[in-house]
């Protein structure tokens, strides 16, 4: 069963940056890229490094610890020391409210 949970105000998100939020019991990263919001896990799957200090560029996020690079839209690994992908979550924007769909 999945549920949409309020995550942030759209006005609080900074373009092309990692915006960390807590949704339920999860730490997620929200990204505002070309006026579209994306959501991924807030931690790199390699060693659990928080992505809050990650680098966002051209639709990718790079983990600051070991430089793994992931596609923000799909979570696919582009390069780096891990073989895992970055979990992604569906996002819905309603006015200025951002909701993320999570599975318990």
PDB file of N, CA and C in Angstrom:
ATOM      1  N   UNK A   1       0.831  -1.169   0.000  1.00  0.00           N
ATOM      2  CA  UNK A   1       0.000   0.000   0.000  1.00  0.00           C
ATOM      3  C   UNK A   1       0.886   1.246   0.000  1.00  0.00           C
ATOM      4  N   UNK A   2       0.558   2.213  -0.819  1.00  0.00           N
ATOM      5  CA  UNK A   2       1.341   3.434  -0.874  1.00  0.00           C
ATOM      6  C   UNK A   2       0.494   4.611  -0.408  1.00  0.00           C
ATOM      7  N   UNK A   3       1.162   5.662  -0.024  1.00  0.00           N
ATOM      8  CA  UNK A   3       0.438   6.850   0.398  1.00  0.00           C
ATOM      9  C   UNK A   3       1.226   8.099   0.030  1.00  0.00           C
ATOM     10  N   UNK A   4       0.481   9.152  -0.305  1.00  0.00           N
ATOM     11  CA  UNK A   4       1.087  10.443  -0.610  1.00  0.00           C
ATOM     12  C   UNK A   4       1.247  11.201   0.690  1.00  0.00           C
ATOM     13  N   UNK A   5       2.459  11.652   0.952  1.00  0.00           N
ATOM     14  CA  UNK A   5       2.752  12.377   2.179  1.00  0.00           C
ATOM     15  C   UNK A   5       3.333  13.741   1.813  1.00  0.00           C
ATOM     16  N   UNK A   6       2.840  14.769   2.500  1.00  0.00           N
ATOM     17  CA  UNK A   6       3.353  16.111   2.278  1.00  0.00           C
ATOM     18  C   UNK A   6       4.836  16.131   2.609  1.00  0.00           C
ATOM     19  N   UNK A   7       5.651  16.739   1.720  1.00  0.00           N
ATOM     20  CA  UNK A   7       7.095  16.748   1.924  1.00  0.00           C
ATOM     21  C   UNK A   7       7.684  18.148   2.081  1.00  0.00           C
ATOM     22  N   UNK A   8       7.141  19.128   1.352  1.00  0.00           N
ATOM     23  CA  UNK A   8       7.740  20.468   1.386  1.00  0.00           C
ATOM     24  C   UNK A   8       6.837  21.461   0.668  1.00  0.00           C
ATOM     25  N   UNK A   9       7.183  22.730   0.833  1.00  0.00           N
ATOM     26  CA  UNK A   9       6.565  23.780   0.029  1.00  0.00           C
ATOM     27  C   UNK A   9       7.456  23.991  -1.191  1.00  0.00           C
ATOM     28  N   UNK A  10       6.860  24.139  -2.334  1.00  0.00           N
ATOM     29  CA  UNK A  10       7.613  24.333  -3.568  1.00  0.00           C
ATOM     30  C   UNK A  10       8.529  25.546  -3.452  1.00  0.00           C
ATOM     31  N   UNK A  11       8.044  26.601  -2.820  1.00  0.00           N
ATOM     32  CA  UNK A  11       8.841  27.819  -2.664  1.00  0.00           C
ATOM     33  C   UNK A  11      10.085  27.615  -1.797  1.00  0.00           C
ATOM     34  N   UNK A  12      10.117  26.545  -0.999  1.00  0.00           N
ATOM     35  CA  UNK A  12      11.266  26.287  -0.130  1.00  0.00           C
ATOM     36  C   UNK A  12      12.369  25.492  -0.821  1.00  0.00           C
ATOM     37  N   UNK A  13      12.118  25.005  -2.035  1.00  0.00           N
ATOM     38  CA  UNK A  13      13.118  24.216  -2.754  1.00  0.00           C
ATOM     39  C   UNK A  13      14.007  25.130  -3.579  1.00  0.00           C
ATOM     40  N   UNK A  14      15.298  24.852  -3.553  1.00  0.00           N
ATOM     41  CA  UNK A  14      16.266  25.610  -4.331  1.00  0.00           C
ATOM     42  C   UNK A  14      16.592  24.832  -5.596  1.00  0.00           C
ATOM     43  N   UNK A  15      16.555  25.513  -6.729  1.00  0.00           N
ATOM     44  CA  UNK A  15      16.828  24.909  -8.038  1.00  0.00           C
ATOM     45  C   UNK A  15      18.243  24.329  -8.075  1.00  0.00           C
ATOM     46  N   UNK A  16      18.361  23.126  -8.658  1.00  0.00           N
ATOM     47  CA  UNK A  16      19.652  22.461  -8.891  1.00  0.00           C
ATOM     48  C   UNK A  16      20.477  22.268  -7.612  1.00  0.00           C
ATOM     49  N   UNK A  17      19.802  21.937  -6.509  1.00  0.00           N
ATOM     50  CA  UNK A  17      20.467  21.649  -5.240  1.00  0.00           C
ATOM     51  C   UNK A  17      19.799  20.451  -4.602  1.00  0.00           C
ATOM     52  N   UNK A  18      20.487  19.833  -3.670  1.00  0.00           N
ATOM     53  CA  UNK A  18      19.898  18.775  -2.864  1.00  0.00           C
ATOM     54  C   UNK A  18      19.125  19.444  -1.733  1.00  0.00           C
ATOM     55  N   UNK A  19      17.820  19.177  -1.665  1.00  0.00           N
ATOM     56  CA  UNK A  19      16.960  19.723  -0.616  1.00  0.00           C
ATOM     57  C   UNK A  19      16.520  18.558   0.260  1.00  0.00           C
ATOM     58  N   UNK A  20      17.060  18.455   1.460  1.00  0.00           N
ATOM     59  CA  UNK A  20      16.775  17.328   2.342  1.00  0.00           C
ATOM     60  C   UNK A  20      15.473  17.550   3.099  1.00  0.00           C
ATOM     61  N   UNK A  21      14.655  16.479   3.177  1.00  0.00           N
ATOM     62  CA  UNK A  21      13.400  16.518   3.918  1.00  0.00           C
ATOM     63  C   UNK A  21      13.204  15.181   4.624  1.00  0.00           C
ATOM     64  N   UNK A  22      12.359  15.193   5.640  1.00  0.00           N
ATOM     65  CA  UNK A  22      11.961  13.963   6.302  1.00  0.00           C
ATOM     66  C   UNK A  22      10.500  13.714   5.947  1.00  0.00           C
ATOM     67  N   UNK A  23      10.226  12.547   5.387  1.00  0.00           N
ATOM     68  CA  UNK A  23       8.871  12.165   4.991  1.00  0.00           C
ATOM     69  C   UNK A  23       8.550  10.871   5.726  1.00  0.00           C
ATOM     70  N   UNK A  24       7.636  10.960   6.678  1.00  0.00           N
ATOM     71  CA  UNK A  24       7.380   9.798   7.527  1.00  0.00           C
ATOM     72  C   UNK A  24       8.652   9.478   8.285  1.00  0.00           C
ATOM     73  N   UNK A  25       9.143   8.256   8.141  1.00  0.00           N
ATOM     74  CA  UNK A  25      10.378   7.863   8.817  1.00  0.00           C
ATOM     75  C   UNK A  25      11.582   7.875   7.878  1.00  0.00           C
ATOM     76  N   UNK A  26      11.409   8.427   6.674  1.00  0.00           N
ATOM     77  CA  UNK A  26      12.486   8.408   5.676  1.00  0.00           C
ATOM     78  C   UNK A  26      13.102   9.786   5.482  1.00  0.00           C
ATOM     79  N   UNK A  27      14.407   9.778   5.244  1.00  0.00           N
ATOM     80  CA  UNK A  27      15.111  10.989   4.844  1.00  0.00           C
ATOM     81  C   UNK A  27      15.219  10.952   3.328  1.00  0.00           C
ATOM     82  N   UNK A  28      14.628  11.966   2.678  1.00  0.00           N
ATOM     83  CA  UNK A  28      14.620  12.027   1.233  1.00  0.00           C
ATOM     84  C   UNK A  28      15.328  13.273   0.744  1.00  0.00           C
ATOM     85  N   UNK A  29      15.766  13.209  -0.500  1.00  0.00           N
ATOM     86  CA  UNK A  29      16.332  14.370  -1.176  1.00  0.00           C
ATOM     87  C   UNK A  29      15.344  14.796  -2.244  1.00  0.00           C
ATOM     88  N   UNK A  30      14.984  16.078  -2.227  1.00  0.00           N
ATOM     89  CA  UNK A  30      14.137  16.651  -3.268  1.00  0.00           C
ATOM     90  C   UNK A  30      15.005  17.533  -4.146  1.00  0.00           C
ATOM     91  N   UNK A  31      14.714  17.515  -5.435  1.00  0.00           N
ATOM     92  CA  UNK A  31      15.467  18.307  -6.396  1.00  0.00           C
ATOM     93  C   UNK A  31      14.478  19.069  -7.267  1.00  0.00           C
ATOM     94  N   UNK A  32      14.721  20.340  -7.469  1.00  0.00           N
ATOM     95  CA  UNK A  32      13.942  21.154  -8.385  1.00  0.00           C
ATOM     96  C   UNK A  32      14.828  21.403  -9.596  1.00  0.00           C
ATOM     97  N   UNK A  33      14.471  20.744 -10.693  1.00  0.00           N
ATOM     98  CA  UNK A  33      15.282  20.823 -11.910  1.00  0.00           C
ATOM     99  C   UNK A  33      14.369  21.207 -13.065  1.00  0.00           C
ATOM    100  N   UNK A  34      14.668  22.330 -13.700  1.00  0.00           N
ATOM    101  CA  UNK A  34      13.854  22.825 -14.812  1.00  0.00           C
ATOM    102  C   UNK A  34      12.376  22.880 -14.429  1.00  0.00           C
ATOM    103  N   UNK A  35      12.094  23.383 -13.247  1.00  0.00           N
ATOM    104  CA  UNK A  35      10.738  23.566 -12.705  1.00  0.00           C
ATOM    105  C   UNK A  35      10.002  22.261 -12.420  1.00  0.00           C
ATOM    106  N   UNK A  36      10.704  21.129 -12.406  1.00  0.00           N
ATOM    107  CA  UNK A  36      10.097  19.842 -12.068  1.00  0.00           C
ATOM    108  C   UNK A  36      10.752  19.306 -10.801  1.00  0.00           C
ATOM    109  N   UNK A  37       9.923  18.734  -9.917  1.00  0.00           N
ATOM    110  CA  UNK A  37      10.429  18.212  -8.648  1.00  0.00           C
ATOM    111  C   UNK A  37      10.649  16.701  -8.770  1.00  0.00           C
ATOM    112  N   UNK A  38      11.787  16.243  -8.257  1.00  0.00           N
ATOM    113  CA  UNK A  38      12.135  14.821  -8.206  1.00  0.00           C
ATOM    114  C   UNK A  38      12.454  14.465  -6.762  1.00  0.00           C
ATOM    115  N   UNK A  39      12.293  13.190  -6.416  1.00  0.00           N
ATOM    116  CA  UNK A  39      12.619  12.723  -5.069  1.00  0.00           C
ATOM    117  C   UNK A  39      13.413  11.429  -5.137  1.00  0.00           C
ATOM    118  N   UNK A  40      14.464  11.370  -4.332  1.00  0.00           N
ATOM    119  CA  UNK A  40      15.257  10.151  -4.205  1.00  0.00           C
ATOM    120  C   UNK A  40      15.491   9.896  -2.714  1.00  0.00           C
ATOM    121  N   UNK A  41      16.061   8.742  -2.439  1.00  0.00           N
ATOM    122  CA  UNK A  41      16.543   8.497  -1.082  1.00  0.00           C
ATOM    123  C   UNK A  41      17.518   9.610  -0.737  1.00  0.00           C
ATOM    124  N   UNK A  42      17.606   9.943   0.513  1.00  0.00           N
ATOM    125  CA  UNK A  42      18.540  10.967   0.948  1.00  0.00           C
ATOM    126  C   UNK A  42      19.929  10.434   1.223  1.00  0.00           C
ATOM    127  N   UNK A  43      20.114   9.129   1.003  1.00  0.00           N
ATOM    128  CA  UNK A  43      21.403   8.506   1.294  1.00  0.00           C
ATOM    129  C   UNK A  43      21.905   7.706   0.096  1.00  0.00           C
ATOM    130  N   UNK A  44      23.187   7.802  -0.157  1.00  0.00           N
ATOM    131  CA  UNK A  44      23.829   7.032  -1.222  1.00  0.00           C
ATOM    132  C   UNK A  44      23.758   5.541  -0.875  1.00  0.00           C
ATOM    133  N   UNK A  45      23.424   4.689  -1.848  1.00  0.00           N
ATOM    134  CA  UNK A  45      23.336   3.257  -1.558  1.00  0.00           C
ATOM    135  C   UNK A  45      24.697   2.589  -1.333  1.00  0.00           C
ATOM    136  N   UNK A  46      25.780   3.281  -1.638  1.00  0.00           N
ATOM    137  CA  UNK A  46      27.110   2.684  -1.498  1.00  0.00           C
ATOM    138  C   UNK A  46      27.469   2.476  -0.034  1.00  0.00           C
ATOM    139  N   UNK A  47      27.522   3.543   0.750  1.00  0.00           N
ATOM    140  CA  UNK A  47      27.853   3.427   2.171  1.00  0.00           C
ATOM    141  C   UNK A  47      26.944   4.269   3.051  1.00  0.00           C
ATOM    142  N   UNK A  48      25.786   4.643   2.516  1.00  0.00           N
ATOM    143  CA  UNK A  48      24.807   5.356   3.311  1.00  0.00           C
ATOM    144  C   UNK A  48      25.109   6.825   3.558  1.00  0.00           C
ATOM    145  N   UNK A  49      26.054   7.384   2.822  1.00  0.00           N
ATOM    146  CA  UNK A  49      26.395   8.799   2.986  1.00  0.00           C
ATOM    147  C   UNK A  49      25.188   9.680   2.687  1.00  0.00           C
ATOM    148  N   UNK A  50      24.923  10.643   3.556  1.00  0.00           N
ATOM    149  CA  UNK A  50      23.841  11.591   3.325  1.00  0.00           C
ATOM    150  C   UNK A  50      24.186  12.438   2.090  1.00  0.00           C
ATOM    151  N   UNK A  51      23.207  12.622   1.227  1.00  0.00           N
ATOM    152  CA  UNK A  51      23.445  13.363  -0.009  1.00  0.00           C
ATOM    153  C   UNK A  51      23.333  14.874   0.159  1.00  0.00           C
ATOM    154  N   UNK A  52      23.161  15.355   1.381  1.00  0.00           N
ATOM    155  CA  UNK A  52      22.986  16.796   1.578  1.00  0.00           C
ATOM    156  C   UNK A  52      24.177  17.618   1.103  1.00  0.00           C
ATOM    157  N   UNK A  53      25.344  17.020   1.016  1.00  0.00           N
ATOM    158  CA  UNK A  53      26.511  17.735   0.495  1.00  0.00           C
ATOM    159  C   UNK A  53      26.854  17.287  -0.926  1.00  0.00           C
ATOM    160  N   UNK A  54      25.904  16.610  -1.573  1.00  0.00           N
ATOM    161  CA  UNK A  54      26.124  16.147  -2.935  1.00  0.00           C
ATOM    162  C   UNK A  54      26.071  17.280  -3.942  1.00  0.00           C
ATOM    163  N   UNK A  55      26.565  17.011  -5.141  1.00  0.00           N
ATOM    164  CA  UNK A  55      26.623  18.000  -6.214  1.00  0.00           C
ATOM    165  C   UNK A  55      25.563  17.676  -7.254  1.00  0.00           C
ATOM    166  N   UNK A  56      24.736  18.642  -7.595  1.00  0.00           N
ATOM    167  CA  UNK A  56      23.690  18.467  -8.604  1.00  0.00           C
ATOM    168  C   UNK A  56      24.130  19.181  -9.871  1.00  0.00           C
ATOM    169  N   UNK A  57      24.104  18.437 -10.993  1.00  0.00           N
ATOM    170  CA  UNK A  57      24.505  19.022 -12.274  1.00  0.00           C
ATOM    171  C   UNK A  57      23.861  18.252 -13.415  1.00  0.00           C
ATOM    172  N   UNK A  58      23.176  18.948 -14.282  1.00  0.00           N
ATOM    173  CA  UNK A  58      22.576  18.382 -15.491  1.00  0.00           C
ATOM    174  C   UNK A  58      21.754  17.129 -15.212  1.00  0.00           C
ATOM    175  N   UNK A  59      20.901  17.194 -14.190  1.00  0.00           N
ATOM    176  CA  UNK A  59      20.008  16.081 -13.886  1.00  0.00           C
ATOM    177  C   UNK A  59      20.642  14.915 -13.165  1.00  0.00           C
ATOM    178  N   UNK A  60      21.846  15.126 -12.618  1.00  0.00           N
ATOM    179  CA  UNK A  60      22.514  14.067 -11.861  1.00  0.00           C
ATOM    180  C   UNK A  60      22.874  14.585 -10.477  1.00  0.00           C
ATOM    181  N   UNK A  61      23.081  13.641  -9.553  1.00  0.00           N
ATOM    182  CA  UNK A  61      23.598  13.977  -8.231  1.00  0.00           C
ATOM    183  C   UNK A  61      24.839  13.128  -7.997  1.00  0.00           C
ATOM    184  N   UNK A  62      25.871  13.769  -7.459  1.00  0.00           N
ATOM    185  CA  UNK A  62      27.125  13.086  -7.160  1.00  0.00           C
ATOM    186  C   UNK A  62      27.316  13.052  -5.653  1.00  0.00           C
ATOM    187  N   UNK A  63      27.510  11.869  -5.118  1.00  0.00           N
ATOM    188  CA  UNK A  63      27.770  11.707  -3.690  1.00  0.00           C
ATOM    189  C   UNK A  63      29.145  12.301  -3.369  1.00  0.00           C
ATOM    190  N   UNK A  64      29.202  13.112  -2.334  1.00  0.00           N
ATOM    191  CA  UNK A  64      30.448  13.786  -1.973  1.00  0.00           C
ATOM    192  C   UNK A  64      31.486  12.854  -1.344  1.00  0.00           C
ATOM    193  N   UNK A  65      31.078  11.679  -0.870  1.00  0.00           N
ATOM    194  CA  UNK A  65      32.030  10.800  -0.178  1.00  0.00           C
ATOM    195  C   UNK A  65      32.913  10.017  -1.151  1.00  0.00           C
ATOM    196  N   UNK A  66      32.307   9.267  -2.075  1.00  0.00           N
ATOM    197  CA  UNK A  66      33.099   8.445  -2.992  1.00  0.00           C
ATOM    198  C   UNK A  66      32.798   8.751  -4.455  1.00  0.00           C
ATOM    199  N   UNK A  67      32.066   9.831  -4.693  1.00  0.00           N
ATOM    200  CA  UNK A  67      31.837  10.360  -6.042  1.00  0.00           C
ATOM    201  C   UNK A  67      30.994   9.469  -6.948  1.00  0.00           C
ATOM    202  N   UNK A  68      30.103   8.670  -6.383  1.00  0.00           N
ATOM    203  CA  UNK A  68      29.138   7.932  -7.204  1.00  0.00           C
ATOM    204  C   UNK A  68      28.177   8.953  -7.808  1.00  0.00           C
ATOM    205  N   UNK A  69      27.830   8.777  -9.077  1.00  0.00           N
ATOM    206  CA  UNK A  69      26.941   9.702  -9.781  1.00  0.00           C
ATOM    207  C   UNK A  69      25.686   8.944 -10.203  1.00  0.00           C
ATOM    208  N   UNK A  70      24.512   9.539  -9.919  1.00  0.00           N
ATOM    209  CA  UNK A  70      23.231   8.912 -10.219  1.00  0.00           C
ATOM    210  C   UNK A  70      22.359   9.846 -11.048  1.00  0.00           C
ATOM    211  N   UNK A  71      21.554   9.265 -11.929  1.00  0.00           N
ATOM    212  CA  UNK A  71      20.532  10.013 -12.644  1.00  0.00           C
ATOM    213  C   UNK A  71      19.412  10.307 -11.654  1.00  0.00           C
ATOM    214  N   UNK A  72      19.052  11.566 -11.478  1.00  0.00           N
ATOM    215  CA  UNK A  72      18.046  11.935 -10.486  1.00  0.00           C
ATOM    216  C   UNK A  72      16.658  11.433 -10.870  1.00  0.00           C
ATOM    217  N   UNK A  73      16.325  11.435 -12.149  1.00  0.00           N
ATOM    218  CA  UNK A  73      14.996  11.017 -12.591  1.00  0.00           C
ATOM    219  C   UNK A  73      14.736   9.528 -12.462  1.00  0.00           C
ATOM    220  N   UNK A  74      15.772   8.724 -12.690  1.00  0.00           N
ATOM    221  CA  UNK A  74      15.595   7.269 -12.688  1.00  0.00           C
ATOM    222  C   UNK A  74      16.295   6.563 -11.535  1.00  0.00           C
ATOM    223  N   UNK A  75      17.261   7.227 -10.925  1.00  0.00           N
ATOM    224  CA  UNK A  75      18.060   6.611  -9.872  1.00  0.00           C
ATOM    225  C   UNK A  75      19.184   5.737 -10.395  1.00  0.00           C
ATOM    226  N   UNK A  76      19.303   5.610 -11.701  1.00  0.00           N
ATOM    227  CA  UNK A  76      20.318   4.738 -12.296  1.00  0.00           C
ATOM    228  C   UNK A  76      21.725   5.231 -11.980  1.00  0.00           C
ATOM    229  N   UNK A  77      22.597   4.283 -11.683  1.00  0.00           N
ATOM    230  CA  UNK A  77      24.002   4.594 -11.440  1.00  0.00           C
ATOM    231  C   UNK A  77      24.656   4.949 -12.769  1.00  0.00           C
ATOM    232  N   UNK A  78      25.338   6.073 -12.810  1.00  0.00           N
ATOM    233  CA  UNK A  78      26.066   6.488 -14.012  1.00  0.00           C
ATOM    234  C   UNK A  78      27.537   6.128 -13.871  1.00  0.00           C
ATOM    235  N   UNK A  79      28.110   6.381 -12.705  1.00  0.00           N
ATOM    236  CA  UNK A  79      29.504   6.005 -12.446  1.00  0.00           C
ATOM    237  C   UNK A  79      29.729   5.966 -10.941  1.00  0.00           C
ATOM    238  N   UNK A  80      30.781   5.267 -10.547  1.00  0.00           N
ATOM    239  CA  UNK A  80      31.121   5.243  -9.132  1.00  0.00           C
ATOM    240  C   UNK A  80      31.390   3.869  -8.594  1.00  0.00           C
ATOM    241  N   UNK A  81      31.663   3.805  -7.296  1.00  0.00           N
ATOM    242  CA  UNK A  81      32.113   2.563  -6.677  1.00  0.00           C
ATOM    243  C   UNK A  81      31.008   1.601  -6.273  1.00  0.00           C
ATOM    244  N   UNK A  82      29.785   1.875  -6.611  1.00  0.00           N
ATOM    245  CA  UNK A  82      28.688   1.000  -6.203  1.00  0.00           C
ATOM    246  C   UNK A  82      28.052   0.358  -7.428  1.00  0.00           C
ATOM    247  N   UNK A  83      27.301  -0.679  -7.217  1.00  0.00           N
ATOM    248  CA  UNK A  83      26.564  -1.301  -8.325  1.00  0.00           C
ATOM    249  C   UNK A  83      25.072  -1.065  -8.173  1.00  0.00           C
ATOM    250  N   UNK A  84      24.667  -0.458  -7.079  1.00  0.00           N
ATOM    251  CA  UNK A  84      23.251  -0.240  -6.808  1.00  0.00           C
ATOM    252  C   UNK A  84      22.747   1.082  -7.360  1.00  0.00           C
ATOM    253  N   UNK A  85      21.440   1.138  -7.531  1.00  0.00           N
ATOM    254  CA  UNK A  85      20.828   2.382  -7.973  1.00  0.00           C
ATOM    255  C   UNK A  85      20.309   3.152  -6.758  1.00  0.00           C
ATOM    256  N   UNK A  86      19.986   4.407  -6.985  1.00  0.00           N
ATOM    257  CA  UNK A  86      19.454   5.281  -5.946  1.00  0.00           C
ATOM    258  C   UNK A  86      17.936   5.173  -5.972  1.00  0.00           C
ATOM    259  N   UNK A  87      17.289   4.780  -4.867  1.00  0.00           N
ATOM    260  CA  UNK A  87      15.826   4.687  -4.870  1.00  0.00           C
ATOM    261  C   UNK A  87      15.177   6.033  -5.209  1.00  0.00           C
ATOM    262  N   UNK A  88      14.170   5.996  -6.067  1.00  0.00           N
ATOM    263  CA  UNK A  88      13.423   7.198  -6.446  1.00  0.00           C
ATOM    264  C   UNK A  88      11.966   7.042  -6.012  1.00  0.00           C
ATOM    265  N   UNK A  89      11.287   8.169  -5.843  1.00  0.00           N
ATOM    266  CA  UNK A  89       9.897   8.176  -5.378  1.00  0.00           C
ATOM    267  C   UNK A  89       9.067   9.095  -6.262  1.00  0.00           C
ATOM    268  N   UNK A  90       7.832   8.698  -6.553  1.00  0.00           N
ATOM    269  CA  UNK A  90       6.943   9.574  -7.325  1.00  0.00           C
ATOM    270  C   UNK A  90       6.645  10.857  -6.550  1.00  0.00           C
ATOM    271  N   UNK A  91       6.504  11.947  -7.299  1.00  0.00           N
ATOM    272  CA  UNK A  91       6.234  13.254  -6.714  1.00  0.00           C
ATOM    273  C   UNK A  91       4.976  13.842  -7.345  1.00  0.00           C
ATOM    274  N   UNK A  92       4.182  14.515  -6.526  1.00  0.00           N
ATOM    275  CA  UNK A  92       3.014  15.244  -7.019  1.00  0.00           C
ATOM    276  C   UNK A  92       3.069  16.654  -6.423  1.00  0.00           C
ATOM    277  N   UNK A  93       2.864  17.655  -7.274  1.00  0.00           N
ATOM    278  CA  UNK A  93       2.825  19.037  -6.810  1.00  0.00           C
ATOM    279  C   UNK A  93       1.393  19.518  -6.941  1.00  0.00           C
ATOM    280  N   UNK A  94       0.861  20.044  -5.842  1.00  0.00           N
ATOM    281  CA  UNK A  94      -0.500  20.576  -5.815  1.00  0.00           C
ATOM    282  C   UNK A  94      -0.406  22.011  -5.297  1.00  0.00           C
ATOM    283  N   UNK A  95      -0.476  22.974  -6.217  1.00  0.00           N
ATOM    284  CA  UNK A  95      -0.267  24.365  -5.841  1.00  0.00           C
ATOM    285  C   UNK A  95       1.172  24.558  -5.404  1.00  0.00           C
ATOM    286  N   UNK A  96       1.367  24.941  -4.139  1.00  0.00           N
ATOM    287  CA  UNK A  96       2.722  25.130  -3.602  1.00  0.00           C
ATOM    288  C   UNK A  96       3.143  23.956  -2.709  1.00  0.00           C
ATOM    289  N   UNK A  97       2.330  22.910  -2.650  1.00  0.00           N
ATOM    290  CA  UNK A  97       2.628  21.761  -1.809  1.00  0.00           C
ATOM    291  C   UNK A  97       3.218  20.623  -2.625  1.00  0.00           C
ATOM    292  N   UNK A  98       4.292  20.038  -2.106  1.00  0.00           N
ATOM    293  CA  UNK A  98       4.959  18.907  -2.744  1.00  0.00           C
ATOM    294  C   UNK A  98       4.652  17.660  -1.917  1.00  0.00           C
ATOM    295  N   UNK A  99       4.142  16.637  -2.585  1.00  0.00           N
ATOM    296  CA  UNK A  99       3.836  15.358  -1.950  1.00  0.00           C
ATOM    297  C   UNK A  99       4.698  14.275  -2.572  1.00  0.00           C
ATOM    298  N   UNK A 100       5.108  13.313  -1.753  1.00  0.00           N
ATOM    299  CA  UNK A 100       5.894  12.180  -2.224  1.00  0.00           C
ATOM    300  C   UNK A 100       5.146  10.916  -1.887  1.00  0.00           C
ATOM    301  N   UNK A 101       5.127   9.969  -2.832  1.00  0.00           N
ATOM    302  CA  UNK A 101       4.456   8.690  -2.620  1.00  0.00           C
ATOM    303  C   UNK A 101       5.493   7.696  -2.080  1.00  0.00           C
ATOM    304  N   UNK A 102       5.222   7.200  -0.893  1.00  0.00           N
ATOM    305  CA  UNK A 102       6.123   6.241  -0.266  1.00  0.00           C
ATOM    306  C   UNK A 102       5.378   4.962   0.037  1.00  0.00           C
ATOM    307  N   UNK A 103       6.118   3.881   0.073  1.00  0.00           N
ATOM    308  CA  UNK A 103       5.553   2.576   0.425  1.00  0.00           C
ATOM    309  C   UNK A 103       6.007   2.273   1.842  1.00  0.00           C
ATOM    310  N   UNK A 104       5.074   1.954   2.726  1.00  0.00           N
ATOM    311  CA  UNK A 104       5.469   1.701   4.122  1.00  0.00           C
ATOM    312  C   UNK A 104       6.432   0.538   4.270  1.00  0.00           C
TER     313      UNK A 104
END
